[in-house]
Amino acid sequence: MNHIAVLIALLPLLGFTSVLLVGGQIGEPRTGWIATSAVGGSFVATVVTFVLLLTHAQREITVNLFSWIPAGALHVQAALLIDPLSITMCLFVTGISTLIHLYSIGYMHGERDFNKFFLYLNLFVFSMLVLVLANNLVLTFVGWEGVGVCSYWLVSYYFDKDAAASAGKKAFIYNRVGDVGLLVAMFLIFTHIGSLTYLNIFAHSSHLSPTIATLTVLALLLAATGKSAQIPLFNWLPDAMEGPTPVSALIHAATMVTAGVYLLVRMAPVLFLSSAGRTSIAVVGGLTAFVAATIATSQKDIKKVLAFSTVSQIGYMMLAVGSGAYAAAIFLMVSHAFFKALLFLGSGSVIHALNGEQDLRKMGALQKFLPLTFPTFLVGWLAISGIPPFAGFWSKGDVLTNVYNYSKPLWVLGLLTAVLTAYYMSRLFVLTFRGSERFREVTEGHDPHESPWMMTTPLIILAVLSLLGGALNLPWAHHLSLAGFLEPVFGPLPALAQSSTVAQYALALVDVVAAVCGLLAAFTVWKTTDPWPRYESPFLENVWHWDEAYDTVVGRPVQRLAQFASDVVEPRVLDGAVSGVAVLVRRSGEGARKVQSGFVRHYALALVLGLALIVVFLVSRTW
């Protein structure tokens, strides 16, 4: 098993190396096929490892690669941790990434930097796999930073556009703020436990006092808010839509934005020690889910609707983590990867058909022109809206049921978010595929065309997964479910009241009613777009003026401080200090130069005077 587990991360790295060395010679599409095959091989290795893990008596296997950092009391091994959580993450990361790579071969056809795009994609997947497979926080941090820098390159792929360059920088800076939280958490853990290896941390987590445990959980929450785009660091993610659509699917569905949730779930034994910390996580997740959902209701860019939807859905995952429902969080993460990747890739197919157009006001009536994109997108829409029997119904319902047992106010907030989710996704669906044809000026009179097979095949596979994905964690088959598989990883769980069977059915019915209400509201409001309905708030369209607030509170003051430093501190203080030292040295030299007259009689006189002083001193001592 050890050698096969190593291949999971090694194959994407080999793909990166191959594209780097020979990509320029072989060109497209061969470069794309090499990169896709590397990630596909990683998926196969993950499946084999998963099967071997099921048959293995031990469910936690450490694969030591080499001794990495021996520094004083800090000993860090480059090692992999193969357990149910890491393998679950690897399964959907490699599987979804393989489909996105295949899709990208068709979508990125003709791009100037085709080879570089796949180079970044392979390195991104390798970094994400290092993050989830690492057996210690230091190696996790390496993968954490790797996905961060790759996302910067991918979001800024069209770097000659100012918007894309700015979006890449924004994503990079916001994530660096979150990195401070992870580093602080690492320092606190090492100071009080003496190890950064996960299994050692969990075995000695009792060494953390309640105060230190809470500080550690809050630091981990800061890290998660940056990487997983939660309040107050969520508004980098919608701007990341400036990257190519496959990047949006890769970052926002299956990989980078789930890293923060994964980190919190991985550290579940530490979260168990701080109820205040878990409550903070739940509140941040609930507020983010609701706020992002309200913003999505008024966006006119098809990809930005999906971006804010991602922020909202990750808020649900954070809400589940804060409630102690770790398995529910991972279940939603997996099902979300299915239907959100489907929706992003489906939107890419729509954009491809409309020659790059992303404005919902210039779409409509695409149902008959996209015979494969339309039904697959419909599946994704129903799944994320929470309509049974699609995967989203089961995973979101699992989260809401657990939240109901944890906090009724947060459950109400989550239920309102579910209504908004069904509304904004139905709005997107209607404006894209139903209604009147508003795209003629975009397509220059030609009918939109369906995407090639390399783009539609992943859509079909993801649609099947979005339909059947709920079977991963059916509530009446616990021992055969995802929750039963993951249960040994979490350690002790917070005590929660359990709903009766009748209550669970009632809550499921409420979930369905909420989804249907959102659907009916959207179809009622958007049944006609002539004239365009005025149900879109400028306040929501402008993201609650969040960017303007940051600009006012942080950006402008820092800019003025920098200007003051440039105009006053640097020329008068820093340059003045340097110039003052130079003047002092010059004047000291000029003064010292006067005693160097060059006349021998002056030097002889100084010698005589010096000897006389010495004689006087010696004589005075004898008195």
Coordinates of C-alpha atoms in Angstrom, one line a residue:
M1 CA 0.0 0.0 0.0
N2 CA 2.8 2.4 0.8
H3 CA 4.2 2.6 -2.7
I4 CA 0.8 3.0 -4.3
A5 CA -0.1 5.8 -1.8
V6 CA 3.1 7.7 -2.8
L7 CA 2.0 7.5 -6.4
I8 CA -1.2 9.5 -5.5
A9 CA 0.9 12.7 -5.1
L10 CA 3.8 11.7 -7.2
L11 CA 2.0 11.2 -10.5
P12 CA 0.7 14.9 -10.8
L13 CA 4.2 16.0 -10.0
L14 CA 5.6 13.8 -12.8
G15 CA 2.9 15.3 -15.1
F16 CA 4.1 18.8 -14.1
T17 CA 7.7 17.8 -14.8
S18 CA 6.9 16.2 -18.2
V19 CA 4.9 19.3 -19.3
L20 CA 7.7 21.5 -18.2
L21 CA 10.3 19.6 -20.1
V22 CA 8.6 18.6 -23.3
G23 CA 5.4 20.7 -23.5
G24 CA 7.0 23.3 -25.7
Q25 CA 8.1 20.7 -28.2
I26 CA 4.9 18.6 -28.5
G27 CA 2.3 21.5 -28.1
E28 CA -1.5 21.0 -27.8
P29 CA -3.4 18.8 -27.4
R30 CA -0.6 16.3 -26.4
T31 CA 0.4 18.5 -23.4
G32 CA -3.2 18.4 -22.2
W33 CA -3.4 14.6 -22.5
I34 CA -0.1 14.1 -20.6
A35 CA -1.4 16.3 -17.8
T36 CA -4.8 14.6 -17.8
S37 CA -3.3 11.1 -17.8
A38 CA -1.1 12.0 -14.8
V39 CA -4.1 13.1 -12.7
G40 CA -6.2 10.2 -14.0
G41 CA -3.4 7.8 -12.9
S42 CA -3.4 9.5 -9.5
F43 CA -7.2 8.8 -9.2
V44 CA -6.6 5.1 -10.1
A45 CA -3.9 4.9 -7.4
T46 CA -6.3 6.5 -4.9
V47 CA -9.0 3.9 -5.7
V48 CA -6.5 1.1 -5.2
T49 CA -5.3 2.6 -1.9
F50 CA -8.9 3.0 -0.8
V51 CA -9.7 -0.7 -1.5
L52 CA -6.5 -1.8 0.3
L53 CA -7.4 0.5 3.3
L54 CA -10.8 -1.2 3.6
T55 CA -9.1 -4.6 3.8
H56 CA -6.4 -3.5 6.2
A57 CA -6.9 -4.1 9.9
Q58 CA -5.5 -0.7 10.8
R59 CA -7.2 2.5 9.4
E60 CA -4.3 4.9 10.2
I61 CA -1.1 4.2 8.2
T62 CA 1.9 6.5 8.2
V63 CA 4.1 6.4 5.1
N64 CA 7.5 7.8 6.0
L65 CA 9.5 9.2 3.1
F66 CA 12.5 10.9 4.7
S67 CA 13.6 13.0 7.7
W68 CA 13.0 16.6 6.7
I69 CA 13.6 19.1 9.5
P70 CA 15.7 18.0 12.5
A71 CA 16.1 21.3 14.4
G72 CA 16.4 21.2 18.2
A73 CA 13.2 20.0 19.7
L74 CA 11.5 20.2 16.3
H75 CA 11.6 16.9 14.3
V76 CA 9.5 16.9 11.1
Q77 CA 9.2 13.9 8.8
A78 CA 8.2 14.1 5.2
A79 CA 5.4 11.6 5.7
L80 CA 1.9 10.7 4.5
L81 CA -1.0 9.8 6.6
I82 CA -3.4 7.3 5.0
D83 CA -6.7 7.3 6.8
P84 CA -10.4 7.5 5.9
L85 CA -10.4 11.3 5.9
S86 CA -7.3 11.8 3.6
I87 CA -8.4 9.0 1.2
T88 CA -11.9 10.5 1.0
M89 CA -10.4 13.9 0.1
C90 CA -8.0 12.3 -2.4
L91 CA -10.8 10.4 -4.1
F92 CA -12.9 13.4 -5.0
V93 CA -10.0 15.7 -5.6
T94 CA -8.3 13.4 -8.1
G95 CA -11.6 12.3 -9.6
I96 CA -13.0 15.8 -10.2
S97 CA -9.6 17.1 -11.2
T98 CA -9.3 14.5 -13.9
L99 CA -12.6 15.5 -15.4
I100 CA -11.7 19.2 -15.3
H101 CA -8.4 18.4 -17.0
L102 CA -10.2 16.5 -19.8
Y103 CA -12.7 19.4 -20.1
S104 CA -9.8 21.9 -20.3
I105 CA -8.3 20.2 -23.4
G106 CA -11.4 21.3 -25.3
Y107 CA -12.1 24.6 -23.5
M108 CA -8.6 26.0 -23.8
H109 CA -8.0 24.9 -27.4
G110 CA -6.2 27.7 -29.3
E111 CA -5.0 29.5 -26.2
R112 CA -1.6 31.1 -26.4
D113 CA -0.4 29.7 -23.1
F114 CA -2.0 26.3 -23.4
N115 CA 1.1 24.4 -22.1
K116 CA 1.5 26.8 -19.2
F117 CA -2.1 26.3 -18.2
F118 CA -1.7 22.6 -17.8
L119 CA 1.6 23.0 -16.1
Y120 CA -0.1 25.1 -13.4
L121 CA -3.1 22.7 -13.2
N122 CA -0.8 19.7 -12.5
L123 CA 1.2 21.6 -9.9
F124 CA -2.1 22.7 -8.3
V125 CA -3.4 19.2 -7.9
F126 CA 0.0 18.0 -6.5
S127 CA -0.1 20.8 -3.9
M128 CA -3.6 19.9 -2.9
L129 CA -2.8 16.3 -2.5
V130 CA 0.3 17.1 -0.3
L131 CA -2.1 19.3 1.8
V132 CA -4.6 16.5 2.5
L133 CA -2.1 13.6 2.7
A134 CA 0.5 15.2 5.0
N135 CA 0.8 13.6 8.4
N136 CA 1.9 16.9 10.1
L137 CA 1.1 20.6 10.1
V138 CA 4.4 21.7 8.5
L139 CA 3.9 19.5 5.4
T140 CA 0.3 20.6 5.3
F141 CA 1.5 24.2 5.3
V142 CA 3.7 23.4 2.2
G143 CA 0.6 22.2 0.3
W144 CA -1.4 25.1 1.7
E145 CA 1.1 27.6 0.3
G146 CA 1.4 25.6 -3.0
V147 CA -2.3 25.8 -3.8
G148 CA -2.2 29.5 -2.9
V149 CA 0.6 30.4 -5.3
C150 CA -0.9 28.2 -8.1
S151 CA -4.3 29.9 -7.6
Y152 CA -2.5 33.2 -8.1
W153 CA -1.0 32.0 -11.3
L154 CA -4.3 30.5 -12.6
V155 CA -6.6 33.4 -11.6
S156 CA -4.1 35.8 -13.2
Y157 CA -3.8 33.6 -16.3
Y158 CA -5.0 36.5 -18.5
F159 CA -2.5 38.7 -16.8
D160 CA -2.6 41.3 -19.7
K161 CA -6.1 42.2 -18.4
D162 CA -6.0 44.6 -15.5
A163 CA -9.0 42.9 -13.8
A164 CA -7.3 39.5 -14.0
A165 CA -4.0 40.8 -12.6
S166 CA -5.8 42.6 -9.8
A167 CA -7.9 39.5 -9.0
G168 CA -4.9 37.4 -8.7
K169 CA -3.2 39.8 -6.3
K170 CA -6.3 40.1 -4.2
A171 CA -6.6 36.4 -3.9
F172 CA -3.0 36.1 -2.9
I173 CA -3.1 38.8 -0.3
Y174 CA -6.3 37.7 1.3
N175 CA -4.9 34.1 1.6
R176 CA -1.7 35.4 3.2
V177 CA -3.8 37.0 5.9
G178 CA -5.3 33.6 6.6
D179 CA -1.9 32.1 6.6
V180 CA -1.0 34.1 9.7
G181 CA -3.8 32.2 11.5
L182 CA -2.3 28.8 10.6
L183 CA 1.2 29.8 11.6
V184 CA -0.1 31.1 15.0
A185 CA -2.0 27.8 15.6
M186 CA 1.2 25.9 14.8
F187 CA 3.3 27.9 17.2
L188 CA 0.7 27.5 20.0
I189 CA 0.5 23.7 19.4
F190 CA 4.2 23.2 19.3
T191 CA 4.8 25.3 22.4
H192 CA 2.3 23.3 24.5
I193 CA 2.5 19.8 23.0
G194 CA 6.0 19.7 21.5
S195 CA 5.0 18.1 18.2
L196 CA 3.3 19.1 14.9
T197 CA 2.5 15.6 13.8
Y198 CA -1.3 15.0 13.8
L199 CA -1.3 11.7 15.7
N200 CA 0.9 13.2 18.4
I201 CA -1.2 16.3 18.7
F202 CA -4.4 14.2 19.1
A203 CA -2.8 11.9 21.6
H204 CA -1.6 14.8 23.8
S205 CA -4.3 17.4 23.1
S206 CA -5.2 17.3 26.8
H207 CA -2.0 19.3 27.4
L208 CA -3.8 22.3 25.9
S209 CA -5.5 24.4 28.6
P210 CA -9.0 25.7 27.8
T211 CA -7.7 29.1 27.0
I212 CA -4.9 27.9 24.7
A213 CA -7.3 25.5 23.0
T214 CA -9.7 28.3 22.3
L215 CA -6.9 30.5 20.9
T216 CA -5.7 27.7 18.7
V217 CA -9.2 27.0 17.3
L218 CA -9.7 30.7 16.6
A219 CA -6.3 30.8 14.8
L220 CA -7.4 27.8 12.7
L221 CA -10.7 29.6 12.0
L222 CA -8.8 32.6 10.7
A223 CA -6.8 30.3 8.4
A224 CA -10.0 28.7 7.2
T225 CA -11.7 32.1 6.5
G226 CA -8.8 33.0 4.2
K227 CA -8.5 29.7 2.3
S228 CA -12.2 28.9 2.3
A229 CA -13.5 32.4 1.6
Q230 CA -15.5 33.1 4.7
I231 CA -16.4 36.3 6.4
P232 CA -14.4 38.6 6.8
L233 CA -12.1 37.3 4.0
F234 CA -14.6 36.0 1.5
N235 CA -14.7 38.6 -1.2
W236 CA -11.5 37.5 -3.0
L237 CA -13.3 34.5 -4.4
P238 CA -15.8 36.1 -6.7
D239 CA -13.1 38.2 -8.3
A240 CA -11.2 35.0 -9.0
M241 CA -13.8 34.4 -11.8
E242 CA -11.3 36.4 -14.0
G243 CA -9.5 33.1 -14.5
P244 CA -10.6 30.6 -17.2
T245 CA -13.8 28.6 -16.3
P246 CA -12.0 25.3 -15.7
V247 CA -9.9 27.2 -13.0
S248 CA -13.2 28.3 -11.4
A249 CA -14.4 24.7 -11.3
L250 CA -11.1 23.4 -9.9
I251 CA -10.6 26.0 -7.2
H252 CA -14.2 26.5 -6.2
A253 CA -15.6 23.0 -6.4
A254 CA -13.1 20.3 -5.4
T255 CA -9.8 21.7 -4.2
M256 CA -8.5 24.9 -2.7
V257 CA -11.6 26.4 -1.1
T258 CA -12.4 23.2 0.7
A259 CA -8.9 23.2 2.3
G260 CA -10.0 25.4 5.2
V261 CA -12.9 23.1 6.0
Y262 CA -10.6 20.0 5.7
L263 CA -8.1 21.6 8.2
L264 CA -10.8 22.2 10.8
V265 CA -12.2 18.7 10.4
R266 CA -8.7 17.2 10.6
M267 CA -8.1 19.1 13.9
A268 CA -11.5 17.8 15.3
P269 CA -9.9 16.5 18.6
V270 CA -8.6 20.1 19.3
L271 CA -11.9 21.6 18.4
F272 CA -13.5 19.3 20.9
L273 CA -11.7 21.1 23.7
S274 CA -13.2 24.5 23.0
S275 CA -17.0 24.9 22.8
A276 CA -16.5 28.7 22.4
G277 CA -14.2 28.1 19.4
R278 CA -16.8 25.7 17.8
T279 CA -19.5 28.3 18.3
S280 CA -17.4 30.9 16.6
I281 CA -16.9 28.6 13.6
A282 CA -20.7 27.9 13.4
V283 CA -21.6 31.6 13.6
V284 CA -19.1 32.6 10.9
G285 CA -20.3 29.8 8.7
G286 CA -24.0 30.6 9.2
L287 CA -23.5 34.3 8.5
T288 CA -21.3 33.7 5.5
A289 CA -23.9 31.2 4.0
F290 CA -26.7 33.7 4.4
V291 CA -24.8 36.9 3.3
A292 CA -23.3 35.2 0.2
A293 CA -26.7 33.8 -0.8
T294 CA -28.3 37.3 -0.7
I295 CA -25.5 38.6 -2.9
A296 CA -25.9 35.8 -5.4
T297 CA -29.6 36.8 -6.0
S298 CA -28.6 40.0 -7.7
Q299 CA -25.5 39.1 -9.7
K300 CA -25.7 39.4 -13.5
D301 CA -22.5 37.4 -14.4
I302 CA -23.2 33.7 -14.6
K303 CA -19.9 32.8 -13.0
K304 CA -20.2 35.3 -10.2
V305 CA -23.6 33.8 -9.2
L306 CA -21.8 30.4 -8.9
A307 CA -18.9 32.0 -7.1
F308 CA -21.1 33.4 -4.3
S309 CA -23.0 30.2 -4.3
T310 CA -19.7 28.4 -3.5
V311 CA -19.0 30.9 -0.6
S312 CA -22.5 30.1 0.7
Q313 CA -22.2 26.4 0.4
I314 CA -18.8 26.4 2.2
G315 CA -20.6 28.4 4.9
Y316 CA -22.9 25.5 5.3
M317 CA -19.9 23.2 5.7
M318 CA -18.4 25.5 8.4
L319 CA -21.8 25.6 10.1
A320 CA -21.7 21.8 10.2
V321 CA -18.1 21.8 11.6
G322 CA -19.0 24.3 14.3
S323 CA -22.0 22.1 15.2
G324 CA -19.8 19.1 15.7
A325 CA -21.3 17.4 12.6
Y326 CA -17.9 16.6 10.9
A327 CA -19.2 13.8 8.7
A328 CA -22.0 16.0 7.5
A329 CA -19.5 18.7 6.5
I330 CA -17.4 16.2 4.5
F331 CA -20.6 14.7 2.9
L332 CA -21.6 18.2 1.7
M333 CA -18.1 18.8 0.6
V334 CA -18.1 15.7 -1.6
S335 CA -21.6 16.2 -3.1
H336 CA -20.8 19.9 -3.6
A337 CA -17.8 19.0 -5.6
F338 CA -20.0 17.0 -7.9
F339 CA -22.8 19.5 -8.5
K340 CA -20.7 22.7 -8.3
A341 CA -18.1 21.3 -10.7
L342 CA -21.0 20.4 -13.0
L343 CA -22.5 23.9 -12.8
F344 CA -19.2 25.6 -13.4
L345 CA -18.3 23.4 -16.3
G346 CA -21.8 23.7 -17.6
S347 CA -21.5 27.5 -17.5
G348 CA -18.3 27.2 -19.3
S349 CA -20.1 25.3 -22.1
V350 CA -22.7 28.1 -22.2
I351 CA -19.9 30.7 -22.4
H352 CA -18.2 28.7 -25.1
A353 CA -21.4 28.6 -27.1
L354 CA -21.8 32.4 -26.8
N355 CA -18.3 33.3 -27.8
G356 CA -17.2 34.2 -24.3
E357 CA -20.3 36.1 -23.1
Q358 CA -21.0 35.7 -19.4
D359 CA -23.8 38.3 -18.9
L360 CA -27.1 36.6 -18.0
R361 CA -29.0 39.5 -19.7
K362 CA -27.5 38.3 -23.0
M363 CA -28.5 34.6 -22.8
G364 CA -31.9 32.9 -22.7
A365 CA -33.7 30.1 -24.7
L366 CA -30.5 28.1 -24.9
Q367 CA -32.3 24.8 -24.1
K368 CA -32.8 23.8 -27.7
F369 CA -29.3 24.7 -28.8
L370 CA -27.4 22.8 -26.1
P371 CA -28.9 19.3 -26.0
L372 CA -26.3 17.9 -23.7
T373 CA -25.4 21.0 -21.6
F374 CA -29.0 21.7 -20.8
P375 CA -30.1 18.4 -19.1
T376 CA -26.8 18.1 -17.2
F377 CA -27.1 21.7 -16.0
L378 CA -30.6 20.9 -15.0
V379 CA -29.4 18.1 -12.8
G380 CA -26.9 20.4 -11.2
W381 CA -29.5 23.1 -10.6
L382 CA -31.9 20.6 -8.9
A383 CA -29.1 19.1 -6.8
I384 CA -27.8 22.4 -5.4
S385 CA -31.4 23.5 -4.8
G386 CA -32.0 20.6 -2.5
I387 CA -34.7 18.7 -4.5
P388 CA -34.9 15.0 -3.8
P389 CA -33.5 12.5 -4.7
F390 CA -30.4 14.5 -5.9
A391 CA -27.3 14.6 -3.8
G392 CA -27.7 18.1 -2.5
F393 CA -31.0 17.2 -0.8
W394 CA -29.3 14.5 1.3
S395 CA -26.1 16.4 2.1
K396 CA -27.7 19.8 2.9
G397 CA -30.4 18.1 4.8
D398 CA -27.8 16.2 6.9
V399 CA -26.2 19.6 7.8
L400 CA -29.5 21.3 8.7
T401 CA -30.7 18.4 10.8
N402 CA -27.5 18.5 12.9
V403 CA -27.6 22.3 13.1
Y404 CA -31.3 22.0 14.3
N405 CA -30.1 19.9 17.2
Y406 CA -27.2 22.3 17.9
S407 CA -28.8 25.8 17.6
K408 CA -32.3 26.7 16.5
P409 CA -31.4 30.3 15.5
L410 CA -28.6 29.0 13.3
W411 CA -31.0 26.4 11.8
V412 CA -33.4 29.2 10.9
L413 CA -30.6 31.1 9.2
G414 CA -29.6 28.0 7.3
L415 CA -33.2 27.3 6.2
L416 CA -33.5 30.9 4.9
T417 CA -30.3 30.4 3.1
A418 CA -31.7 27.2 1.5
V419 CA -34.7 29.2 0.2
L420 CA -32.3 31.8 -1.3
T421 CA -30.2 29.1 -2.8
A422 CA -33.1 27.6 -4.7
Y423 CA -34.2 31.1 -5.7
Y424 CA -30.9 32.4 -7.2
M425 CA -30.1 29.1 -8.9
S426 CA -33.6 28.9 -10.4
R427 CA -33.1 32.5 -11.6
L428 CA -29.8 31.6 -13.2
F429 CA -31.3 28.5 -14.8
V430 CA -34.3 30.5 -16.2
L431 CA -32.3 33.4 -17.5
T432 CA -29.8 31.0 -19.2
F433 CA -32.0 28.3 -20.7
R434 CA -35.6 29.6 -20.8
G435 CA -37.4 32.7 -21.9
S436 CA -36.6 34.7 -25.0
E437 CA -33.4 34.7 -27.2
R438 CA -31.3 37.6 -26.0
F439 CA -28.0 36.4 -27.5
R440 CA -28.3 37.2 -31.2
E441 CA -26.0 40.2 -31.1
V442 CA -23.4 38.1 -29.2
T443 CA -23.4 35.2 -31.7
E444 CA -23.7 37.6 -34.6
G445 CA -26.8 36.0 -35.9
H446 CA -25.5 32.4 -35.7
D447 CA -27.1 29.7 -33.6
P448 CA -25.1 28.7 -30.4
H449 CA -23.3 25.4 -30.8
E450 CA -22.9 22.5 -28.4
S451 CA -19.4 21.9 -27.0
P452 CA -17.1 19.1 -28.2
W453 CA -17.1 15.6 -26.5
M454 CA -14.1 16.4 -24.3
M455 CA -16.3 19.1 -22.6
T456 CA -19.6 17.3 -22.6
T457 CA -18.3 13.9 -21.3
P458 CA -17.3 15.3 -17.9
L459 CA -20.7 17.0 -17.7
I460 CA -22.5 13.7 -18.2
I461 CA -20.3 11.9 -15.5
L462 CA -20.8 14.8 -13.0
A463 CA -24.5 14.8 -13.7
V464 CA -24.7 11.1 -12.8
L465 CA -22.7 11.7 -9.6
S466 CA -24.9 14.6 -8.7
L467 CA -27.9 12.4 -9.1
L468 CA -26.6 9.3 -7.2
G469 CA -24.1 11.0 -4.8
G470 CA -26.6 11.0 -2.0
A471 CA -26.2 7.2 -1.7
L472 CA -22.8 7.9 -0.1
N473 CA -24.3 8.7 3.2
L474 CA -27.9 7.5 3.5
P475 CA -29.1 7.8 7.1
W476 CA -30.5 4.3 7.4
A477 CA -27.2 2.6 6.3
H478 CA -24.7 4.1 8.8
H479 CA -22.2 1.3 8.8
L480 CA -22.0 1.3 5.0
S481 CA -22.0 5.1 4.7
L482 CA -19.5 7.8 4.5
A483 CA -20.2 8.8 8.1
G484 CA -19.5 5.3 9.3
F485 CA -16.2 5.2 7.3
L486 CA -15.0 8.5 8.7
E487 CA -16.2 8.1 12.3
P488 CA -12.8 6.8 13.7
V489 CA -11.0 9.9 12.5
F490 CA -12.8 12.5 14.6
G491 CA -12.1 11.3 18.1
P492 CA -14.6 12.3 20.8
L493 CA -17.6 14.2 19.5
P494 CA -19.5 17.0 21.2
A495 CA -22.7 15.8 22.8
L496 CA -25.8 16.8 20.7
A497 CA -29.5 16.0 21.2
Q498 CA -30.7 13.4 18.7
S499 CA -33.8 13.9 16.7
S500 CA -36.4 11.2 16.6
T501 CA -37.3 9.5 13.4
V502 CA -40.5 11.5 13.1
A503 CA -38.6 14.8 13.6
Q504 CA -36.0 13.8 11.0
Y505 CA -38.8 13.2 8.4
A506 CA -40.4 16.5 9.4
L507 CA -37.1 18.4 9.0
A508 CA -36.6 16.7 5.6
L509 CA -40.1 17.8 4.6
V510 CA -39.3 21.4 5.7
D511 CA -36.1 21.3 3.6
V512 CA -38.1 20.3 0.5
V513 CA -40.8 23.0 1.1
A514 CA -38.0 25.6 1.4
A515 CA -36.5 24.5 -1.9
V516 CA -39.8 24.5 -3.7
C517 CA -40.6 28.0 -2.3
G518 CA -37.4 29.3 -3.7
L519 CA -38.0 27.6 -7.1
L520 CA -41.6 28.9 -7.4
A521 CA -40.5 32.4 -6.4
A522 CA -37.8 32.5 -9.1
F523 CA -40.1 31.2 -11.9
T524 CA -42.8 33.7 -10.9
V525 CA -40.5 36.7 -10.9
W526 CA -38.4 35.7 -14.0
K527 CA -41.1 34.3 -16.2
T528 CA -40.6 37.4 -18.3
T529 CA -37.6 39.6 -18.8
D530 CA -39.2 42.3 -21.0
P531 CA -39.0 44.6 -19.2
W532 CA -36.3 43.4 -16.9
P533 CA -37.8 42.8 -13.4
R534 CA -36.6 45.2 -10.8
Y535 CA -36.0 42.7 -8.1
E536 CA -32.3 43.1 -8.0
S537 CA -30.8 45.3 -5.2
P538 CA -27.8 47.5 -6.1
F539 CA -26.8 47.0 -2.5
L540 CA -26.6 43.2 -3.0
E541 CA -25.2 43.5 -6.5
N542 CA -22.3 45.6 -5.0
V543 CA -21.6 42.8 -2.5
W544 CA -23.0 44.7 0.5
H545 CA -20.4 47.4 -0.4
W546 CA -17.9 45.1 1.4
D547 CA -15.0 46.1 -0.9
E548 CA -15.8 49.8 -0.5
A549 CA -15.8 49.3 3.3
Y550 CA -12.4 47.7 3.3
D551 CA -11.2 50.4 1.0
T552 CA -12.4 53.1 3.4
V553 CA -11.3 51.4 6.6
V554 CA -8.1 49.7 5.5
G555 CA -7.1 50.7 1.9
R556 CA -7.3 54.5 2.1
P557 CA -5.7 54.9 5.5
V558 CA -2.8 52.5 4.6
Q559 CA -2.4 54.4 1.3
R560 CA -2.3 57.7 3.2
L561 CA 0.2 56.2 5.7
A562 CA 2.3 55.0 2.8
Q563 CA 2.2 58.5 1.2
F564 CA 3.2 60.1 4.5
A565 CA 6.1 57.7 4.8
S566 CA 7.1 58.5 1.2
D567 CA 6.8 62.3 1.6
V568 CA 8.0 62.7 5.2
V569 CA 9.4 59.7 6.9
E570 CA 11.7 58.6 4.1
P571 CA 13.2 62.0 3.1
R572 CA 13.3 63.6 6.5
V573 CA 13.8 60.8 8.9
L574 CA 15.4 57.9 7.1
D575 CA 17.4 59.9 4.5
G576 CA 17.9 62.6 7.1
A577 CA 19.5 60.1 9.5
V578 CA 21.8 58.7 6.8
S579 CA 22.7 62.2 5.6
G580 CA 23.3 63.3 9.3
V581 CA 25.8 60.5 9.8
A582 CA 27.6 61.4 6.6
V583 CA 27.8 65.1 7.7
L584 CA 29.1 64.1 11.1
V585 CA 31.8 61.9 9.6
R586 CA 32.7 64.7 7.2
R587 CA 33.0 67.3 9.8
S588 CA 34.9 65.0 12.2
G589 CA 37.3 64.3 9.4
E590 CA 37.7 68.0 8.7
G591 CA 38.5 68.7 12.4
A592 CA 40.9 65.8 12.6
R593 CA 42.6 67.0 9.5
K594 CA 43.8 70.2 11.2
V595 CA 46.1 68.2 13.5
Q596 CA 47.8 66.7 10.4
S597 CA 49.6 69.9 9.3
G598 CA 52.5 68.1 7.6
F599 CA 55.2 70.2 9.5
V600 CA 57.8 68.2 11.4
R601 CA 58.3 71.0 14.0
H602 CA 54.6 70.7 14.9
Y603 CA 54.9 66.9 15.4
A604 CA 58.1 67.4 17.5
L605 CA 56.4 70.0 19.7
A606 CA 53.4 67.6 20.2
L607 CA 55.9 64.8 21.2
V608 CA 57.7 67.0 23.7
L609 CA 54.4 68.2 25.2
G610 CA 53.2 64.6 25.5
L611 CA 56.3 63.5 27.2
A612 CA 56.1 66.4 29.6
L613 CA 52.6 65.5 30.6
I614 CA 53.7 61.9 31.2
V615 CA 56.5 63.1 33.4
V616 CA 54.3 65.4 35.4
F617 CA 51.8 62.6 35.9
L618 CA 54.4 60.2 37.2
V619 CA 56.0 62.8 39.5
S620 CA 52.6 63.7 40.9
R621 CA 51.9 60.1 41.9
T622 CA 55.1 60.0 44.0
W623 CA 53.8 62.9 46.2

